[in-house]
mmCIF file of C-alpha atoms in Angstrom:
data_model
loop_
_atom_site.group_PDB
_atom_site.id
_atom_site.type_symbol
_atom_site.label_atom_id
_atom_site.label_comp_id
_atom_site.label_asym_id
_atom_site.label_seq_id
_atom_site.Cartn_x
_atom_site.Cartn_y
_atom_site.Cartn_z
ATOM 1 C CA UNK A 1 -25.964 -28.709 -15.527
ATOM 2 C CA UNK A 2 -25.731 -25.145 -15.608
ATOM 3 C CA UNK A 3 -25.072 -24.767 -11.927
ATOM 4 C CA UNK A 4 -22.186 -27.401 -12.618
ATOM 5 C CA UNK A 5 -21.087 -24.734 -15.525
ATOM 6 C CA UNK A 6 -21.733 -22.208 -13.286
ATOM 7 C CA UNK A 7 -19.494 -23.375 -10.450
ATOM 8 C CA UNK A 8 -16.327 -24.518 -12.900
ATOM 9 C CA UNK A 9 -16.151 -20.663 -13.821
ATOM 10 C CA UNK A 10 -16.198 -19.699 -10.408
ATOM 11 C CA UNK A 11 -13.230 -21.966 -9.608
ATOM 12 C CA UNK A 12 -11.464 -20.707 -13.220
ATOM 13 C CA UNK A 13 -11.742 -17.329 -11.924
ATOM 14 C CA UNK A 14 -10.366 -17.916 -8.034
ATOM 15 C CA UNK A 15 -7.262 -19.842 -9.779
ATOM 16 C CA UNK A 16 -7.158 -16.877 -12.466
ATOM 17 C CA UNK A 17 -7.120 -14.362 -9.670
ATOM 18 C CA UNK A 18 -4.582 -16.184 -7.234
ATOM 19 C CA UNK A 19 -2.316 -16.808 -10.787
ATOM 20 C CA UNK A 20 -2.381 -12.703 -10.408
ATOM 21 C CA UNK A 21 -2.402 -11.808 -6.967
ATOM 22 C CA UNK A 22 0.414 -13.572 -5.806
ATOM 23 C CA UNK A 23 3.017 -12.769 -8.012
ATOM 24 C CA UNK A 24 1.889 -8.770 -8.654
ATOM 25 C CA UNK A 25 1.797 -8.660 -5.180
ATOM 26 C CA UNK A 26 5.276 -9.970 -4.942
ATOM 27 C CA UNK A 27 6.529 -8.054 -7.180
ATOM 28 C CA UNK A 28 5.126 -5.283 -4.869
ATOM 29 C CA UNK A 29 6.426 -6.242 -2.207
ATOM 30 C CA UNK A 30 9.671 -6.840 -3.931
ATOM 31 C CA UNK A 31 10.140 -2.993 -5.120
ATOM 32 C CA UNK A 32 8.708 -1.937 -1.855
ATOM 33 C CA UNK A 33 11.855 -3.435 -0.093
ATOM 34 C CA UNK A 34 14.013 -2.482 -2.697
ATOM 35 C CA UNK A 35 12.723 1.339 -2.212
ATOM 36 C CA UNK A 36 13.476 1.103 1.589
ATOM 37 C CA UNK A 37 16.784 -0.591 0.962
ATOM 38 C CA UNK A 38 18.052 2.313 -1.486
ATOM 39 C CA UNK A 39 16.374 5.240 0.841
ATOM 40 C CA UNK A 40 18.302 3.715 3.586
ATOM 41 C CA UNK A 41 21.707 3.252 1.948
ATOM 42 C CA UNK A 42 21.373 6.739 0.456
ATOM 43 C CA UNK A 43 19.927 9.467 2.791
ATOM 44 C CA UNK A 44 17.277 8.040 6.024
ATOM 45 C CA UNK A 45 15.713 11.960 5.624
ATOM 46 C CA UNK A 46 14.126 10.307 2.625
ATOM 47 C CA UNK A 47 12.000 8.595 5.201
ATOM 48 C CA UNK A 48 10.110 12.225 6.420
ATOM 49 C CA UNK A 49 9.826 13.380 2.098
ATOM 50 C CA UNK A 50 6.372 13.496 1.046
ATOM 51 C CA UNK A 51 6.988 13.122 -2.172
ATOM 52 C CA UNK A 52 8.488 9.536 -1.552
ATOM 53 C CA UNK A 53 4.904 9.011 -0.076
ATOM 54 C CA UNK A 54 3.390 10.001 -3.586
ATOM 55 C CA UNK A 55 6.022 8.087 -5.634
ATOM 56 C CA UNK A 56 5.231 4.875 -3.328
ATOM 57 C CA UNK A 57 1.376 5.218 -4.024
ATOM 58 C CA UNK A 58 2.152 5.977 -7.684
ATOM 59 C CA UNK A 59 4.055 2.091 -8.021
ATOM 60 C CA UNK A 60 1.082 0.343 -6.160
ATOM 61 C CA UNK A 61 -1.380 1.931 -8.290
ATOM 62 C CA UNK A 62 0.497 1.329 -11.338
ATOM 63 C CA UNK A 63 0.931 -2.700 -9.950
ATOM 64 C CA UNK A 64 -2.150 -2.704 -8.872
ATOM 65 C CA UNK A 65 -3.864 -1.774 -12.199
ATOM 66 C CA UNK A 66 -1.682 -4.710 -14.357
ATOM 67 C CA UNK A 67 -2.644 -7.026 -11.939
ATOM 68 C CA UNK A 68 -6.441 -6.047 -12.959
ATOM 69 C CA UNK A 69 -5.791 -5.889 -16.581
ATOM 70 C CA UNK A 70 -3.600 -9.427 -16.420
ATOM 71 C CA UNK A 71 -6.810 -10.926 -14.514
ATOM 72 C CA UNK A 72 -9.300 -9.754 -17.242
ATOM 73 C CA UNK A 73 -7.064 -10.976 -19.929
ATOM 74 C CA UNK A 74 -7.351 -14.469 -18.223
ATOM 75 C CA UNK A 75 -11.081 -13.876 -16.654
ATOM 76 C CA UNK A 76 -13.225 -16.944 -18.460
ATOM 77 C CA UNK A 77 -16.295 -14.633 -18.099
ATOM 78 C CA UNK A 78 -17.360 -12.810 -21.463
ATOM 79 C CA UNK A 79 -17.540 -9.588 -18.841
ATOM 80 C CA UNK A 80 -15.024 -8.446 -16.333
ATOM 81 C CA UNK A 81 -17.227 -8.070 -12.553
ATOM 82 C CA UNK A 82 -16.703 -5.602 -10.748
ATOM 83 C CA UNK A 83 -16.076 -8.257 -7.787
ATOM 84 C CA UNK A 84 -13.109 -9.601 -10.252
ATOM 85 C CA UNK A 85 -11.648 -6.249 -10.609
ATOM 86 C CA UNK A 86 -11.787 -5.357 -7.001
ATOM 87 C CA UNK A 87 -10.530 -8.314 -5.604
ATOM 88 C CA UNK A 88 -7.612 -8.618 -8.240
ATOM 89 C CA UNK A 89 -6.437 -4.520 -6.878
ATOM 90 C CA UNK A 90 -7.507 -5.215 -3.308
ATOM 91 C CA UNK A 91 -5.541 -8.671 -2.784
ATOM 92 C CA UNK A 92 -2.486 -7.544 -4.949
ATOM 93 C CA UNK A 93 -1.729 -4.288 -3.136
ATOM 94 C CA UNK A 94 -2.646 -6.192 0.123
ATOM 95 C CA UNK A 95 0.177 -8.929 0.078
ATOM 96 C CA UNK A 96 2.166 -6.177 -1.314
ATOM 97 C CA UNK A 97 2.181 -4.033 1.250
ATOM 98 C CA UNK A 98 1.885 -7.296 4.062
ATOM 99 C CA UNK A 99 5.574 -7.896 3.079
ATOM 100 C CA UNK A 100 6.723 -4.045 2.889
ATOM 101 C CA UNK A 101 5.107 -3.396 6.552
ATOM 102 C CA UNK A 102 6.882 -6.871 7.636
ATOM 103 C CA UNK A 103 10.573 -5.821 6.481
ATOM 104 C CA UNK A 104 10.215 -2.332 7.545
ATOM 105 C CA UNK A 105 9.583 -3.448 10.619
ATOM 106 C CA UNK A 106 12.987 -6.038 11.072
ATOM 107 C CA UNK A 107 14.832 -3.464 9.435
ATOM 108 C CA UNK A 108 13.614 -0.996 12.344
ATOM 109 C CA UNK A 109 13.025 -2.852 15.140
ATOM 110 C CA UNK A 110 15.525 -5.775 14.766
ATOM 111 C CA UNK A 111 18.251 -4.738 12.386
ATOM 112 C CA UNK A 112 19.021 -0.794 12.919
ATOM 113 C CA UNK A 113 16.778 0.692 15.653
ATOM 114 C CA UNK A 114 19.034 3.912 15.497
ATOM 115 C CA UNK A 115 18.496 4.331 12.206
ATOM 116 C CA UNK A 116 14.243 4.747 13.707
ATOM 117 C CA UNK A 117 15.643 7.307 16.374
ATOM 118 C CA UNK A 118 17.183 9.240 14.095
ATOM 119 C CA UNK A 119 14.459 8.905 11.715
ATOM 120 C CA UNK A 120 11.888 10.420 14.546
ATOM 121 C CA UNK A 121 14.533 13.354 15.196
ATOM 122 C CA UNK A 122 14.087 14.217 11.453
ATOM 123 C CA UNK A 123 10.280 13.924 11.543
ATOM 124 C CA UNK A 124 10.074 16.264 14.740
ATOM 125 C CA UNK A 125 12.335 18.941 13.024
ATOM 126 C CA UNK A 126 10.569 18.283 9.726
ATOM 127 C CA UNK A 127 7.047 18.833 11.996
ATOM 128 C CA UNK A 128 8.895 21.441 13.880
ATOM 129 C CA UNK A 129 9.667 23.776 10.102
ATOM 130 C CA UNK A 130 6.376 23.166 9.112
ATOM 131 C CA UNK A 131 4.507 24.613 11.937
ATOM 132 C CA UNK A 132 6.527 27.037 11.910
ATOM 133 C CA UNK A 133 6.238 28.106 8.440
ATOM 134 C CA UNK A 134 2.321 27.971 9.013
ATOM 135 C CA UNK A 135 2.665 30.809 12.377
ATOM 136 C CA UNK A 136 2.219 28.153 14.945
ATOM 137 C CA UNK A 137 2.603 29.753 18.311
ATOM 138 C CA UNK A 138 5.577 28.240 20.506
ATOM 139 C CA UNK A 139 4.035 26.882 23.211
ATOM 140 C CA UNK A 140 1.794 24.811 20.510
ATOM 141 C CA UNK A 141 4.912 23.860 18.782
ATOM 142 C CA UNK A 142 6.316 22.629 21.854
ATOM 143 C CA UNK A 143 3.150 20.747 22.980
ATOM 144 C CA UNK A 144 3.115 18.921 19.284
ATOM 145 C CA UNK A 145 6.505 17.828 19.371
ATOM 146 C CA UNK A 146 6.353 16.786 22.891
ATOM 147 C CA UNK A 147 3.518 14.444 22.170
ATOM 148 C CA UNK A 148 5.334 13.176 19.253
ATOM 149 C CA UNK A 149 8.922 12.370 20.572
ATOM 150 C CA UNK A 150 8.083 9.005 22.689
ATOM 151 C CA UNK A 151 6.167 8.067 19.596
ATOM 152 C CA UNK A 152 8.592 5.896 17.251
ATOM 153 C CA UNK A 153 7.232 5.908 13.646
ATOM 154 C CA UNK A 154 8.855 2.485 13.082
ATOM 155 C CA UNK A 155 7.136 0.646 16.108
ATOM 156 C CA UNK A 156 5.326 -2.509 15.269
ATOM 157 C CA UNK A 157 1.788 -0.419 17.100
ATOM 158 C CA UNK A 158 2.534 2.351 14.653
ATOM 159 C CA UNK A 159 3.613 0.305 11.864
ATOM 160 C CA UNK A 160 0.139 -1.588 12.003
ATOM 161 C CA UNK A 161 -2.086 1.318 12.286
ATOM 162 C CA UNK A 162 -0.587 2.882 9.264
ATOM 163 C CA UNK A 163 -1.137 -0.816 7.420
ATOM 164 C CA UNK A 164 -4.783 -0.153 8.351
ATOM 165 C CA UNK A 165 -4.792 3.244 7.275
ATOM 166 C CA UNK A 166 -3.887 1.618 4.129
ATOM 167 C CA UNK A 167 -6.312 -1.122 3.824
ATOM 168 C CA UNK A 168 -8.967 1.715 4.220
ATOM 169 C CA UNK A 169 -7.014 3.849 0.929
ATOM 170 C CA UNK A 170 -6.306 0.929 -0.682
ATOM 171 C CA UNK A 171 -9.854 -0.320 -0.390
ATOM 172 C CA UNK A 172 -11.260 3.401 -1.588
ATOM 173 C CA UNK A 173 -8.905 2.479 -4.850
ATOM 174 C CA UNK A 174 -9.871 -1.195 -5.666
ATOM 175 C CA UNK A 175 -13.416 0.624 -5.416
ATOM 176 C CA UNK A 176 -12.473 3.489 -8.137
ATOM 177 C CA UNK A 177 -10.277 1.103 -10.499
ATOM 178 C CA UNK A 178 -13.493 -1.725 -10.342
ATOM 179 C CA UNK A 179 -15.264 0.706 -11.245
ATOM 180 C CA UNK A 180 -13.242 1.711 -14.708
ATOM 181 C CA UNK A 181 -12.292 -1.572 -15.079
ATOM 182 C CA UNK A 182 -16.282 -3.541 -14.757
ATOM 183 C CA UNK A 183 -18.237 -4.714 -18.051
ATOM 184 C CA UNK A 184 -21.616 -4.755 -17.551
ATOM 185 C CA UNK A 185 -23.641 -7.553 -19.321
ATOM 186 C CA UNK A 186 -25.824 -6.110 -22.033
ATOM 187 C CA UNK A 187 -28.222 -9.295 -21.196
ATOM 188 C CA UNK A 188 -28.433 -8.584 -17.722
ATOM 189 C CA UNK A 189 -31.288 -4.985 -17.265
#
């Protein structure tokens, strides 16, 4: 009997955290497209701007953390896990940023791959300032620029490793928001 009880709230919470997932994740993946549609009607240097980086990071965390606060509103469990938590960041971001790296890479691959060149010429003169700036010597500016320019940032091989850059980030975050977000049971020592 309680094993039966047991194993209902187990399948409540998997259909409470795909009722989650999905759509956040959507909706990431949504603004995520919409962010490289507007960056490349407006201005493609937006592309090489750190700062876009941070505001990027600043949407998934904020999606990220409804999506665990929408999950323990629905979680059947009288305390939020820390499994619940992580999963509900982990899997949200995940699809997310599954359907960002996907059109990003039709856009640049399929649709526009001059708008990728020109993209890389801006990220070598971008790479070019800043080592500069720093007192580089020449000869290592030229050797850092020469092993970048064959390398196309929009390339499904480049694409992909920066996806599993991410997994490892976004991973590191699901483990810091589970963290805040976990109730321990007071019954359990």
């Amino acid at each position: 009997m309680l094993t039966n009880l047991h194993n209902q709230s187990i399948i409540k919470m998997k259909k409470s955290l795909q009722s989650v997932i999905v759509p956040y994740g959507l909706t990431l993946g949504v603004i995520s497209i919409l962010i490289t549609v507007l960056i490349y009607a407006l201005n493609l240097e937006l592309f090489t701007k750190w700062y876009v980086t941070v505001i990027n990071l600043a949407i998934v965390l904020v999606i990220g953390i409804m999506a665990v606060k929408q999950v323990k509103a629905i979680d059947p469990e009288p305390f939020f896990s820390f499994k619940s938590a992580f999963s509900a960041f982990f899997f949200t971001v995940l699809l997310g940023s599954v359907i960002s790296i996907v059109f990003t890479g039709i856009l640049f691959n399929f649709i526009d791959s001059e708008a990728a060149k020109y993209v890389q010429e801006m990220t070598l003169e971008a790479s070019r300032e800043m080592m500069e700036k720093f007192g580089a010597q020449q000869a290592q500016i030229d050797a850092a620029i020469a092993q970048q320019e064959g390398n196309n940032p929009f390339g499904w091989k480049n694409l992909f490793m920066g996806f599993a850059f991410s997994i490892v980030l976004y991973a590191i975050l699901s483990l810091i928001i589970a963290a805040i977000f976990k109730e321990k049971d007071p019954n359990r020592a």
